[in-house]
Amino acid sequence: MKLFVILLILKTASLSHGATTSKCPCSDPQLCKPILTTPKKETFVYSSFPNNWMKYDWKKITTIAVCYSNASLLCYAHSQGVRVVRQADFTKGNLTDAADRHRWVLEHVKYVEDNFLDGLNVDYEQAISKDQPKLRDALTALIRELSDALRRRYKNPQLSVAIAWSPDCIDIRCYDYQRLTQIADLAIVMAYDERSQIFGECVAWANSAVNQTSTGLKKFLQLGIPADKLVLGLPWYGYDYPCLHYTKDNRCLMKEVLYHGAPCSDAAGVQLNYSVMKGQLLKMSFTGRMWDIASQSPYFSYKHKDSGDVSQVWYDDAQSLRIKYKFADQMSLRGVGVFHADTIDYSDTPEGKQERADMWGALPDRK
Ligand SMILES: *[C@@H]1O[C@H](CO)[C@@H](O)[C@H](O)[C@H]1NC(C)=O
Ligand SMILES: *[C@@H]1O[C@H](CO)[C@@H](O)[C@H](O)[C@H]1NC(C)=O
Ligand SMILES: *[C@@H]1O[C@H](CO)[C@@H](O)[C@H](O)[C@H]1NC(C)=O
Ligand SMILES: *[C@@H]1O[C@H](CO)[C@@H](O)[C@H](O)[C@H]1NC(C)=O
């Protein structure tokens, strides 16, 4: 029965292959063709909201990963030589069910075709524990099947996977990182939310700490994963942590919130956009911007107006990001990533213009 279903789906697939019914939305039909050249270094930018992209610094981007569809963006990106890929996740269906995977692969390849995109970015983050090898292999199979389907159809598609900052089962993501990165063209290392599982003292600390990122990257390299497959994804957002106890030396002890077996987690805080931290909260701080050497990250503390409670904010700004972009280069990685571009102020106020100049300006030039 199952085999029959698969055959049926395969048949439908071969019929629909290459037969997109979409019409090119760009004034120049050339702009609907996929980008074929591969840049030496990637600057891989996630875009989460459709209303700011016209103010991005397109000279810095090589790939834009969108979670929405916008034809003007496609035409513009291609006119700038920038790849457009769609963010994808396997949320519905059963990973170990080949027919379910096949349905998913077809749906996504068709989406790429219909929207004249250059590929896909798969951001699967669900828990797969060490004792679930079947599930682990099913995830690898999904990526393999997607890769095969894309490569049958396109000359040089871009398939990337988002991976945790370390291969050590972070948040119980015990994936087969070696094979995933062999299949995909790029792996975007999510060098953020690094405090998702805290086993030491329950204190506020950096979202993206250079020393921790470095430990994770070395483990990927030790697995034999080539540095030029890895893109260092860095955050344009941070965390606001309410302090249960605030020490004289500016340490913020947090409430213990369990996460995947760790007694303390960044779930004790909330994620904030860069523009909120830099544009509003920093002005309210009683410490001013401080600098943490081990993580190479800025932070500050402020009092809430009404309650008087103290919060500590850990974030990244142009200075810390420049250091981390440079670190990616020193490690000979394929490039850097931004998660995500819509956390800064795109208004035409002087503050907005300054934020854009700072944050986009810190990104490396396209090579
Ligand atoms: C695409 O984005 C532009 C700029 O944000 C917007 O004006 C336009 O309405 C969007 N188009 C669609 C179809 O969403
Ligand atoms: C997924 O499929 C496998 C194999 O067919 C089965 O053992 C498992 O129970 C299914 N899981 C769910 C949640 O349906
Ligand atoms: C990073 O530095 C912090 C602060 O010195 C330290 O507590 C932590 O153990 C270091 N992490 C790694 C992975 O070296
Ligand atoms: C961050 O910015 C996005 C888009 O600019 C907005 O939709 C979202 O609500 C903001 N989030 C916070 C926590 O301010």
XYZ file of C-alpha atoms and ligand atoms in Angstrom:
423
model
C 0.000 0.000 0.000
C 2.697 2.410 1.070
C 4.822 1.587 -1.967
C 1.854 2.272 -4.208
C 1.382 5.706 -2.687
C 5.049 6.544 -3.194
C 4.948 5.448 -6.825
C 1.870 7.547 -7.387
C 3.565 10.585 -5.907
C 6.698 10.000 -7.951
C 4.586 9.863 -11.090
C 2.837 13.115 -10.274
C 6.234 14.606 -9.534
C 7.751 13.680 -12.852
C 4.749 15.137 -14.647
C 4.978 18.455 -12.885
C 8.734 18.575 -13.244
C 9.991 21.757 -14.808
C 6.471 22.736 -15.734
C 5.993 25.790 -13.615
C 2.871 27.693 -14.493
C 4.205 30.934 -13.007
C 4.946 33.895 -15.180
C 8.145 35.835 -14.567
C 7.174 38.909 -12.508
C 10.294 40.923 -13.429
C 10.313 43.464 -16.250
C 13.484 41.800 -17.530
C 12.869 38.036 -17.872
C 16.603 37.456 -17.360
C 16.068 38.375 -13.727
C 13.963 35.257 -13.189
C 16.950 33.048 -13.947
C 18.796 31.599 -10.975
C 22.175 33.087 -10.066
C 24.911 30.731 -11.220
C 28.110 32.240 -9.892
C 29.328 31.282 -6.436
C 30.932 34.033 -4.380
C 34.183 33.299 -2.529
C 32.697 34.526 0.737
C 29.072 34.480 1.802
C 27.135 37.135 3.639
C 23.944 35.283 4.356
C 21.156 37.541 5.591
C 17.864 36.375 7.095
C 14.932 38.650 6.386
C 11.926 38.099 8.621
C 9.591 40.920 7.641
C 8.718 42.066 4.126
C 8.727 45.821 4.668
C 12.378 46.829 5.156
C 14.304 45.117 2.403
C 14.476 48.182 0.174
C 16.669 49.817 2.809
C 19.091 46.918 3.212
C 22.646 47.484 2.026
C 22.490 45.152 -0.961
C 26.164 45.653 -1.767
C 26.965 43.586 1.335
C 24.599 40.642 0.752
C 25.328 37.476 -1.231
C 22.277 35.443 -0.169
C 19.006 36.572 1.343
C 16.849 33.993 3.138
C 13.225 35.068 3.282
C 10.200 33.650 5.092
C 7.739 35.519 2.864
C 7.184 35.911 -0.822
C 7.778 39.223 -2.588
C 8.298 39.395 -6.336
C 9.863 42.887 -6.302
C 12.482 41.637 -3.881
C 13.281 38.709 -6.184
C 13.773 40.962 -9.223
C 15.816 43.473 -7.270
C 18.016 40.855 -5.568
C 18.793 39.165 -8.880
C 19.617 42.536 -10.464
C 22.217 42.870 -7.677
C 23.566 39.343 -8.157
C 22.113 38.263 -4.813
C 20.636 34.777 -4.342
C 17.162 34.494 -2.854
C 16.368 31.372 -0.840
C 13.282 30.439 1.105
C 13.373 29.498 4.787
C 11.900 26.033 5.252
C 11.130 23.686 8.123
C 9.616 20.219 8.355
C 6.753 20.801 10.747
C 3.890 18.719 9.427
C 4.231 14.999 8.871
C 6.484 12.262 10.041
C 10.194 12.436 9.310
C 10.581 8.662 9.301
C 7.801 8.285 6.751
C 9.333 8.327 3.250
C 6.048 9.346 1.624
C 5.718 12.326 3.969
C 9.251 13.420 3.217
C 8.615 13.069 -0.467
C 5.524 15.237 -0.304
C 7.511 17.878 1.538
C 10.383 17.785 -0.952
C 8.027 18.167 -3.918
C 6.174 21.022 -2.280
C 9.396 22.901 -1.609
C 11.003 22.339 -4.985
C 7.783 23.531 -6.595
C 7.844 26.635 -4.415
C 11.383 27.385 -5.590
C 10.318 26.906 -9.197
C 7.142 28.923 -8.993
C 8.917 31.843 -7.327
C 12.130 31.731 -9.392
C 14.253 31.298 -6.284
C 17.832 30.090 -5.990
C 17.379 27.484 -3.299
C 16.313 26.732 0.243
C 17.509 27.202 3.792
C 16.298 24.397 6.055
C 16.059 25.369 9.696
C 14.995 22.194 11.494
C 15.506 22.576 15.238
C 13.461 19.830 16.854
C 14.928 17.530 19.471
C 16.448 14.252 18.311
C 18.129 12.463 21.174
C 21.179 10.196 20.990
C 18.984 7.128 21.291
C 16.887 8.023 18.216
C 19.220 7.022 15.358
C 16.263 6.293 13.036
C 14.970 9.815 13.446
C 18.487 11.232 13.033
C 18.931 9.300 9.770
C 15.489 10.353 8.584
C 16.510 14.011 8.921
C 19.642 13.273 6.899
C 17.472 11.472 4.317
C 15.179 14.488 4.071
C 18.093 16.786 3.275
C 19.563 14.245 0.840
C 16.241 13.875 -0.977
C 15.760 17.623 -1.138
C 19.282 18.117 -2.427
C 18.812 15.444 -5.128
C 15.509 16.938 -6.237
C 16.979 20.454 -6.456
C 20.077 19.299 -8.301
C 18.050 17.290 -10.815
C 16.247 20.502 -11.673
C 18.906 23.212 -11.363
C 22.511 23.682 -12.348
C 23.785 25.368 -9.201
C 21.075 25.578 -6.556
C 21.956 26.642 -3.053
C 20.852 24.361 -0.231
C 21.802 25.392 3.277
C 20.996 24.015 6.700
C 20.939 25.990 9.934
C 22.850 24.147 12.657
C 23.452 24.660 16.374
C 26.621 26.431 17.556
C 28.199 23.103 18.532
C 27.699 19.471 17.424
C 27.351 18.342 21.065
C 23.593 17.699 21.113
C 22.757 21.345 21.893
C 19.083 21.511 22.911
C 19.019 17.736 22.227
C 19.759 18.265 18.548
C 21.842 15.122 18.108
C 21.895 15.336 14.323
C 24.352 13.747 11.924
C 26.259 16.984 11.347
C 28.941 15.347 9.209
C 26.501 14.027 6.651
C 24.204 17.049 6.762
C 27.091 19.347 5.933
C 28.364 16.966 3.239
C 25.020 17.154 1.450
C 24.273 20.848 1.891
C 26.241 23.588 0.165
C 26.387 25.665 3.321
C 25.733 25.210 7.022
C 24.710 28.345 8.858
C 26.116 27.960 12.381
C 23.675 29.621 14.747
C 26.181 31.322 17.052
C 23.415 32.709 19.230
C 21.051 31.562 21.962
C 24.238 30.078 23.352
C 22.777 30.363 26.884
C 19.885 28.029 26.112
C 21.315 25.417 28.500
C 23.310 26.726 31.443
C 24.925 24.125 33.695
C 27.103 26.523 35.707
C 26.072 29.518 37.765
C 22.662 30.913 36.767
C 23.820 34.405 35.726
C 23.028 36.586 32.729
C 25.704 36.426 30.033
C 26.355 36.835 26.328
C 24.011 35.673 23.570
C 26.956 35.041 21.256
C 30.226 34.542 23.122
C 33.390 34.329 21.058
C 35.063 31.804 23.386
C 32.029 29.515 23.339
C 31.524 29.878 19.580
C 35.178 29.024 19.087
C 34.808 25.814 21.134
C 31.803 24.766 19.038
C 33.457 25.574 15.709
C 36.565 23.579 16.603
C 34.365 20.560 17.287
C 32.760 20.848 13.846
C 36.208 21.066 12.271
C 37.389 18.053 14.320
C 34.532 16.060 12.780
C 36.168 16.731 9.435
C 33.658 19.334 8.309
C 35.455 21.737 5.960
C 35.664 25.336 7.194
C 34.471 26.593 3.824
C 31.087 24.933 4.315
C 30.490 26.893 7.515
C 28.916 30.340 7.693
C 29.006 32.027 11.091
C 25.470 33.208 11.838
C 25.477 36.137 14.257
C 22.646 37.870 16.096
C 21.311 41.369 15.541
C 19.256 40.858 18.688
C 19.910 40.278 22.362
C 18.373 39.325 25.674
C 16.866 41.270 28.539
C 17.260 39.337 31.797
C 15.285 40.309 34.903
C 17.676 39.998 37.876
C 16.568 38.164 41.030
C 19.687 39.448 42.698
C 22.051 42.130 41.442
C 25.585 42.076 42.839
C 27.926 44.996 43.514
C 30.137 43.872 40.651
C 27.242 44.076 38.167
C 26.354 40.415 37.997
C 22.733 39.562 37.393
C 21.555 36.332 39.063
C 18.519 34.996 37.253
C 15.530 32.855 37.993
C 16.194 29.195 37.215
C 14.189 28.083 34.209
C 14.731 24.477 33.111
C 15.436 23.731 29.469
C 16.115 20.302 27.952
C 17.742 18.964 31.090
C 19.660 22.136 32.049
C 18.691 23.781 35.359
C 19.037 27.344 33.996
C 18.387 28.879 30.619
C 18.084 32.071 28.573
C 14.353 31.373 28.713
C 14.581 33.417 31.953
C 14.941 36.459 29.704
C 13.217 37.851 26.645
C 14.684 38.455 23.204
C 14.841 42.077 22.129
C 15.458 43.846 18.850
C 18.676 45.794 18.527
C 16.780 49.067 18.053
C 14.982 48.634 21.391
C 18.168 47.890 23.330
C 20.345 50.487 21.666
C 17.677 53.109 21.002
C 15.666 52.939 24.252
C 17.010 50.770 27.078
C 20.656 51.815 26.912
C 19.543 55.403 27.597
C 17.885 54.196 30.817
C 20.924 52.258 32.032
C 22.674 53.121 35.305
C 25.860 51.336 34.248
C 26.300 52.644 30.715
C 27.579 50.266 28.062
C 30.024 47.797 29.602
C 32.280 45.323 27.795
C 32.853 41.656 28.587
C 36.233 40.423 27.409
C 35.734 36.630 27.290
C 32.585 36.862 25.165
C 33.579 40.088 23.362
C 30.089 41.450 23.945
C 28.542 44.636 25.315
C 26.008 44.660 28.155
C 24.347 47.094 30.529
C 21.869 47.200 33.404
C 18.837 49.383 33.910
C 15.998 49.861 36.406
C 12.371 49.456 35.387
C 10.557 52.759 35.842
C 7.620 51.565 37.917
C 8.855 48.579 39.927
C 12.500 49.617 40.301
C 13.469 46.043 39.410
C 16.815 45.621 37.685
C 17.319 43.984 34.298
C 20.554 43.249 32.510
C 20.776 43.388 28.733
C 23.296 41.369 26.707
C 23.513 42.120 23.016
C 25.727 42.684 20.015
C 26.482 45.972 18.350
C 28.636 47.097 15.456
C 31.812 46.857 17.557
C 31.240 43.314 18.842
C 29.963 42.154 15.465
C 33.035 43.481 13.647
C 35.164 41.377 16.002
C 33.008 38.296 15.376
C 32.949 38.799 11.579
C 36.724 39.044 11.713
C 36.898 35.899 13.840
C 34.951 34.019 11.124
C 37.516 35.199 8.615
C 40.422 34.154 10.841
C 38.870 30.693 11.124
C 38.717 30.617 7.271
C 34.969 30.063 7.349
C 32.877 30.545 4.245
C 31.427 33.752 5.559
C 29.049 35.306 8.024
C 25.319 35.437 8.537
C 22.859 37.890 10.045
C 19.904 36.804 12.127
C 18.026 38.879 11.352
C 18.086 42.118 9.370
C 14.789 43.529 10.647
C 15.768 44.210 14.248
C 17.198 47.646 13.516
C 15.461 50.972 12.963
C 14.650 51.526 9.281
C 12.901 54.857 9.826
C 14.332 57.936 8.159
C 15.086 59.615 11.483
C 18.736 60.477 12.242
C 18.773 57.583 14.776
C 17.469 55.148 12.178
C 19.997 56.264 9.588
C 22.804 55.941 12.142
C 21.750 52.429 13.181
C 21.668 51.309 9.565
C 25.035 52.839 8.807
C 26.551 51.198 11.913
C 25.089 47.718 11.562
C 25.255 47.269 7.790
C 28.576 49.090 7.762
C 30.123 46.530 10.121
C 29.502 43.665 7.668
C 32.473 42.667 5.511
C 32.556 43.868 1.909
C 31.471 41.432 -0.777
C 34.351 39.437 -2.282
C 6.996 43.769 -1.626
O 7.739 44.645 -0.805
C 7.517 46.022 -1.062
C 8.462 46.804 -0.151
O 8.273 46.485 1.191
C 6.070 46.376 -0.818
O 5.861 47.746 -1.127
C 5.192 45.504 -1.686
O 3.857 45.742 -1.395
C 5.514 44.037 -1.454
N 4.766 43.249 -2.390
C 4.008 42.232 -2.016
C 3.283 41.533 -3.114
O 3.897 41.894 -0.850
C 6.269 7.887 12.345
O 6.464 6.776 11.515
C 7.097 5.687 12.156
C 7.372 4.623 11.088
O 6.291 4.503 10.198
C 6.232 5.186 13.290
O 6.868 4.146 13.962
C 5.990 6.334 14.248
O 5.107 5.939 15.257
C 5.391 7.523 13.510
N 5.281 8.640 14.422
C 4.238 9.442 14.444
C 4.261 10.547 15.447
O 3.264 9.294 13.713
C 34.074 31.484 28.210
O 34.443 32.463 29.170
C 33.639 32.424 30.338
C 34.025 33.613 31.209
O 35.389 33.617 31.457
C 33.828 31.102 31.055
O 33.004 31.054 32.205
C 33.434 29.996 30.114
O 33.693 28.747 30.722
C 34.212 30.092 28.823
N 33.672 29.102 27.904
C 34.421 28.352 27.147
C 33.717 27.359 26.308
O 35.630 28.461 27.126
C 11.210 43.587 16.321
O 11.037 44.150 15.041
C 10.038 43.519 14.264
C 10.040 44.054 12.851
O 10.671 45.259 12.679
C 8.701 43.722 14.943
O 7.670 43.152 14.190
C 8.771 43.068 16.309
O 7.563 43.255 16.989
C 9.924 43.648 17.117
N 10.062 42.892 18.347
C 10.249 43.469 19.530
C 10.403 42.551 20.685
O 10.272 44.685 19.664
